[in-house]
């Protein structure tokens, strides 16, 4: 059978995401004994002891399916961020959340605006759905050009992606820049403002800067805002894959309708809940 005759057109030239090599593979290939891995931005300090203890405790229950609603995790996030659970969604890492959002919103005729040098998984998700990525050049210093992104918005713009701090360039936009940007986003052909996807995977690291914006502060007045965060970086849980996000309750409702059941496994839920209890793990967030 010629598989190309039945594969969706948008997938025919699709290239897989190239993940960083595991430490053991690098040791074996290069004959090294000690490796400090930096390529994937994992937390070299590891997770909280509360998280590892929680995983050990829950191991005896791995024959059960996890809570498909991730109730305890959503409640823990609700308490931490003083936000109703109806505004919170979770997934198997930020990567799954990106794809869920793409599946929920992106049509072949849609245009999604992003910076030229930003997290490649957004471009991949757009292409997976047969939509169009519109890339704006970055400013000097590899920083998002928010005005440039607004200028290339069109009637077909469905979403604008802001990775802040940006991956892989490490730069960030300020509170004032983000606030002005949100006010100036033009409506599209549907008469509504495009979605603003604010990826804050490195939020906890950037929050030490006084001028760094917490996108959650803008959620109440911007019902088109979707915020994505993760336990993979600052919390040191990359291997368990736990992502989470905030959005208007109507958006979260539809995310809940299409996400896979049991998408955050039982070990991951327990470790993430425990991580939120460890005040020493994240000093400012």
Short mmCIF file of C-alpha atoms in Angstrom, two decimals:
data_model
loop_
_atom_site.label_atom_id
_atom_site.label_comp_id
_atom_site.label_asym_id
_atom_site.label_seq_id
_atom_site.Cartn_x
_atom_site.Cartn_y
_atom_site.Cartn_z
CA UNK A 1 0.00 0.00 0.00
CA UNK A 2 1.19 3.51 -0.84
CA UNK A 3 0.67 5.14 2.54
CA UNK A 4 1.13 8.62 1.03
CA UNK A 5 -2.23 8.20 -0.68
CA UNK A 6 -4.08 8.09 2.64
CA UNK A 7 -2.02 10.31 4.96
CA UNK A 8 -3.40 13.80 5.57
CA UNK A 9 -1.67 16.33 3.32
CA UNK A 10 -0.51 18.43 6.27
CA UNK A 11 1.40 15.44 7.66
CA UNK A 12 3.23 14.30 4.52
CA UNK A 13 6.24 16.59 5.00
CA UNK A 14 6.03 16.61 8.78
CA UNK A 15 9.32 16.25 10.64
CA UNK A 16 9.50 14.82 14.18
CA UNK A 17 10.61 16.89 17.13
CA UNK A 18 14.27 16.18 17.83
CA UNK A 19 14.61 15.63 21.55
CA UNK A 20 17.89 15.93 23.43
CA UNK A 21 19.79 12.70 23.87
CA UNK A 22 19.56 10.93 27.25
CA UNK A 23 22.64 11.23 29.45
CA UNK A 24 23.39 7.51 29.26
CA UNK A 25 23.36 7.64 25.45
CA UNK A 26 25.88 10.52 25.39
CA UNK A 27 28.12 8.72 27.89
CA UNK A 28 28.05 5.58 25.78
CA UNK A 29 28.65 7.33 22.46
CA UNK A 30 31.46 9.59 23.65
CA UNK A 31 33.00 7.38 26.30
CA UNK A 32 32.37 9.91 29.06
CA UNK A 33 31.72 9.19 32.72
CA UNK A 34 30.29 12.52 33.89
CA UNK A 35 27.76 14.61 31.99
CA UNK A 36 26.08 17.93 32.82
CA UNK A 37 23.11 18.07 30.45
CA UNK A 38 21.88 21.53 29.48
CA UNK A 39 20.21 20.98 26.09
CA UNK A 40 16.67 20.37 27.39
CA UNK A 41 16.69 22.88 30.26
CA UNK A 42 15.97 20.28 32.91
CA UNK A 43 16.40 21.30 36.53
CA UNK A 44 19.75 19.79 37.61
CA UNK A 45 18.79 20.16 41.28
CA UNK A 46 15.98 17.67 40.84
CA UNK A 47 12.51 17.61 42.38
CA UNK A 48 11.34 18.34 45.89
CA UNK A 49 11.76 15.55 48.44
CA UNK A 50 8.04 15.90 49.05
CA UNK A 51 7.48 14.97 45.40
CA UNK A 52 9.71 11.91 45.44
CA UNK A 53 8.14 10.76 48.72
CA UNK A 54 4.67 11.19 47.20
CA UNK A 55 5.64 9.08 44.19
CA UNK A 56 6.95 6.29 46.42
CA UNK A 57 3.76 6.35 48.48
CA UNK A 58 1.43 6.18 45.47
CA UNK A 59 3.35 3.39 43.71
CA UNK A 60 1.19 0.77 45.39
CA UNK A 61 -1.85 2.19 43.59
CA UNK A 62 -0.51 2.20 40.03
CA UNK A 63 -2.94 -0.56 39.05
CA UNK A 64 -5.71 2.09 39.29
CA UNK A 65 -6.40 4.60 36.57
CA UNK A 66 -5.60 8.15 37.71
CA UNK A 67 -8.30 10.66 38.50
CA UNK A 68 -9.18 11.77 34.98
CA UNK A 69 -10.20 15.21 36.25
CA UNK A 70 -6.96 15.69 38.22
CA UNK A 71 -9.14 17.10 41.01
CA UNK A 72 -6.49 17.35 43.74
CA UNK A 73 -3.98 18.94 41.37
CA UNK A 74 -6.48 21.52 40.16
CA UNK A 75 -7.48 22.28 43.74
CA UNK A 76 -3.83 22.74 44.73
CA UNK A 77 -3.28 25.09 41.78
CA UNK A 78 -6.50 26.91 42.66
CA UNK A 79 -5.26 27.57 46.20
CA UNK A 80 -1.80 28.64 45.07
CA UNK A 81 -3.02 31.10 42.46
CA UNK A 82 -6.32 32.11 44.11
CA UNK A 83 -8.24 31.18 40.98
CA UNK A 84 -11.36 29.00 40.57
CA UNK A 85 -10.72 25.48 39.32
CA UNK A 86 -13.01 26.19 36.37
CA UNK A 87 -10.24 28.44 35.01
CA UNK A 88 -7.54 25.74 35.27
CA UNK A 89 -6.61 22.93 32.89
CA UNK A 90 -3.84 20.33 33.08
CA UNK A 91 -2.12 17.98 30.69
CA UNK A 92 0.77 15.65 30.02
CA UNK A 93 3.33 18.43 29.77
CA UNK A 94 3.07 21.71 27.93
CA UNK A 95 3.50 19.86 24.62
CA UNK A 96 0.17 18.08 25.00
CA UNK A 97 -1.55 21.32 25.97
CA UNK A 98 -0.20 23.03 22.84
CA UNK A 99 -1.63 20.26 20.66
CA UNK A 100 -4.97 20.25 22.48
CA UNK A 101 -5.33 23.99 21.89
CA UNK A 102 -4.40 23.55 18.23
CA UNK A 103 -6.94 20.75 17.78
CA UNK A 104 -9.61 22.83 19.47
CA UNK A 105 -9.14 26.08 17.54
CA UNK A 106 -7.02 25.85 14.38
CA UNK A 107 -8.64 25.36 10.96
CA UNK A 108 -6.85 25.13 7.58
CA UNK A 109 -7.78 28.73 6.71
CA UNK A 110 -6.48 30.13 10.01
CA UNK A 111 -3.26 32.08 10.49
CA UNK A 112 -1.31 31.87 13.72
CA UNK A 113 1.20 34.66 14.35
CA UNK A 114 4.41 33.96 16.27
CA UNK A 115 8.03 35.10 16.42
CA UNK A 116 10.48 33.64 13.93
CA UNK A 117 12.73 32.22 16.64
CA UNK A 118 10.40 30.74 19.21
CA UNK A 119 9.45 27.32 20.59
CA UNK A 120 9.20 25.01 17.58
CA UNK A 121 6.28 23.00 18.99
CA UNK A 122 3.88 25.83 18.15
CA UNK A 123 4.80 25.78 14.48
CA UNK A 124 4.51 22.00 14.51
CA UNK A 125 1.03 22.11 16.08
CA UNK A 126 -0.12 24.67 13.51
CA UNK A 127 1.13 22.57 10.63
CA UNK A 128 -0.40 19.42 12.11
CA UNK A 129 -3.82 21.05 11.81
CA UNK A 130 -3.14 22.29 8.28
CA UNK A 131 -3.21 25.94 9.39
CA UNK A 132 -0.63 28.62 8.57
CA UNK A 133 2.22 29.92 10.74
CA UNK A 134 3.00 33.59 10.12
CA UNK A 135 6.43 34.39 11.55
CA UNK A 136 7.44 37.90 12.57
CA UNK A 137 11.17 38.75 12.64
CA UNK A 138 12.55 39.38 16.12
CA UNK A 139 13.99 42.68 17.32
CA UNK A 140 17.70 43.16 17.91
CA UNK A 141 18.74 40.97 20.82
CA UNK A 142 16.32 38.22 19.75
CA UNK A 143 13.34 39.72 21.53
CA UNK A 144 9.69 39.53 20.48
CA UNK A 145 8.73 42.42 18.19
CA UNK A 146 5.19 42.91 19.46
CA UNK A 147 4.45 45.80 17.11
CA UNK A 148 5.75 43.77 14.22
CA UNK A 149 3.51 40.88 15.20
CA UNK A 150 0.48 43.17 15.33
CA UNK A 151 1.28 44.56 11.88
CA UNK A 152 1.14 41.13 10.24
CA UNK A 153 -2.17 40.21 11.83
CA UNK A 154 -4.95 39.81 9.26
CA UNK A 155 -8.63 38.99 9.08
CA UNK A 156 -7.61 35.32 9.24
CA UNK A 157 -5.51 35.58 12.40
CA UNK A 158 -6.86 33.05 14.89
CA UNK A 159 -4.11 33.26 17.51
CA UNK A 160 -0.89 35.03 18.49
CA UNK A 161 1.78 33.10 20.38
CA UNK A 162 3.93 34.88 22.98
CA UNK A 163 6.55 32.67 24.62
CA UNK A 164 7.74 34.67 27.61
CA UNK A 165 10.57 34.23 28.45
CA UNK A 166 11.16 33.08 24.91
CA UNK A 167 12.55 29.63 24.18
CA UNK A 168 15.23 29.38 22.83
CA UNK A 169 16.49 32.99 22.95
CA UNK A 170 15.91 33.58 26.69
CA UNK A 171 14.61 37.14 26.28
CA UNK A 172 11.38 38.45 27.77
CA UNK A 173 8.85 41.22 27.23
CA UNK A 174 7.94 43.56 30.08
CA UNK A 175 4.67 44.24 31.90
CA UNK A 176 4.18 47.54 30.10
CA UNK A 177 4.92 45.99 26.71
CA UNK A 178 2.52 43.12 27.31
CA UNK A 179 -0.24 45.40 28.59
CA UNK A 180 0.02 47.73 25.60
CA UNK A 181 0.11 44.76 23.24
CA UNK A 182 -3.09 43.25 24.65
CA UNK A 183 -4.91 46.56 24.23
CA UNK A 184 -3.86 46.91 20.59
CA UNK A 185 -4.67 43.42 19.28
CA UNK A 186 -7.06 43.97 16.32
CA UNK A 187 -10.25 41.92 15.78
CA UNK A 188 -10.31 39.29 13.05
CA UNK A 189 -12.92 38.40 10.45
CA UNK A 190 -15.09 36.84 13.18
CA UNK A 191 -15.30 40.17 14.95
CA UNK A 192 -13.34 38.96 17.98
CA UNK A 193 -9.75 39.42 19.08
CA UNK A 194 -7.46 36.48 18.25
CA UNK A 195 -6.43 34.15 21.02
CA UNK A 196 -3.29 35.21 22.86
CA UNK A 197 -1.34 32.11 23.89
CA UNK A 198 1.12 33.14 26.60
CA UNK A 199 3.63 30.35 27.18
CA UNK A 200 5.26 30.86 30.59
CA UNK A 201 7.21 27.61 30.94
CA UNK A 202 10.02 29.57 32.60
CA UNK A 203 7.77 31.80 34.68
CA UNK A 204 9.33 30.94 38.03
CA UNK A 205 12.81 31.90 36.85
CA UNK A 206 11.76 35.18 35.23
CA UNK A 207 9.48 36.31 38.07
CA UNK A 208 12.48 37.61 40.01
CA UNK A 209 12.54 40.54 37.56
CA UNK A 210 10.21 43.31 38.70
CA UNK A 211 9.25 44.27 35.15
CA UNK A 212 8.40 40.71 34.08
CA UNK A 213 4.64 40.29 33.53
CA UNK A 214 2.60 37.62 35.27
CA UNK A 215 0.10 36.88 32.51
CA UNK A 216 -2.38 35.69 35.12
CA UNK A 217 -2.79 39.32 36.22
CA UNK A 218 -4.26 40.09 32.79
CA UNK A 219 -6.65 37.12 32.55
CA UNK A 220 -9.69 38.79 34.15
CA UNK A 221 -9.80 41.55 31.53
CA UNK A 222 -8.79 39.42 28.54
CA UNK A 223 -11.05 36.44 27.92
CA UNK A 224 -9.01 35.59 24.79
CA UNK A 225 -5.90 34.88 26.87
CA UNK A 226 -4.62 31.31 27.35
CA UNK A 227 -1.66 30.82 29.71
CA UNK A 228 0.52 27.70 29.69
CA UNK A 229 2.95 26.72 32.45
CA UNK A 230 4.74 23.55 33.48
CA UNK A 231 6.16 21.50 36.35
CA UNK A 232 9.02 20.34 34.08
CA UNK A 233 11.40 23.22 34.67
CA UNK A 234 11.57 24.93 38.07
CA UNK A 235 9.80 22.06 39.84
CA UNK A 236 12.15 19.43 38.39
CA UNK A 237 9.42 17.03 37.19
CA UNK A 238 10.24 16.85 33.47
CA UNK A 239 10.22 13.05 33.46
CA UNK A 240 6.66 12.89 34.80
CA UNK A 241 5.18 15.33 32.25
CA UNK A 242 2.84 17.74 34.02
CA UNK A 243 1.67 20.91 32.32
CA UNK A 244 -1.07 23.27 33.41
CA UNK A 245 -2.71 26.45 32.31
CA UNK A 246 -5.27 29.18 32.92
CA UNK A 247 -8.03 30.52 30.68
CA UNK A 248 -11.57 31.82 30.64
CA UNK A 249 -13.93 29.15 31.97
CA UNK A 250 -15.64 28.79 28.59
CA UNK A 251 -12.33 27.95 26.92
CA UNK A 252 -11.44 25.53 29.71
CA UNK A 253 -14.82 23.84 29.28
CA UNK A 254 -14.02 22.97 25.67
CA UNK A 255 -10.45 21.94 26.50
CA UNK A 256 -11.94 19.48 29.01
CA UNK A 257 -14.26 18.10 26.33
CA UNK A 258 -11.51 17.15 23.88
CA UNK A 259 -8.51 16.29 26.05
CA UNK A 260 -7.66 12.57 26.34
CA UNK A 261 -8.98 10.85 29.47
CA UNK A 262 -6.44 10.08 32.23
CA UNK A 263 -3.94 12.36 30.49
CA UNK A 264 -1.97 13.12 33.68
CA UNK A 265 -0.81 9.86 35.22
CA UNK A 266 -1.22 8.95 38.89
CA UNK A 267 2.47 9.45 39.76
CA UNK A 268 2.60 12.81 38.03
CA UNK A 269 -0.49 14.13 39.80
CA UNK A 270 0.82 13.11 43.21
CA UNK A 271 4.29 14.57 42.61
CA UNK A 272 2.88 17.88 41.34
CA UNK A 273 0.51 18.31 44.28
CA UNK A 274 3.39 17.64 46.68
CA UNK A 275 5.67 20.07 44.82
CA UNK A 276 3.19 22.89 45.39
CA UNK A 277 3.40 22.27 49.13
CA UNK A 278 7.17 22.69 49.27
CA UNK A 279 7.77 26.37 49.99
CA UNK A 280 11.54 25.95 49.62
CA UNK A 281 11.28 24.63 46.07
CA UNK A 282 9.99 27.86 44.53
CA UNK A 283 10.75 31.00 46.49
CA UNK A 284 8.84 33.45 44.31
CA UNK A 285 5.94 32.71 41.97
#
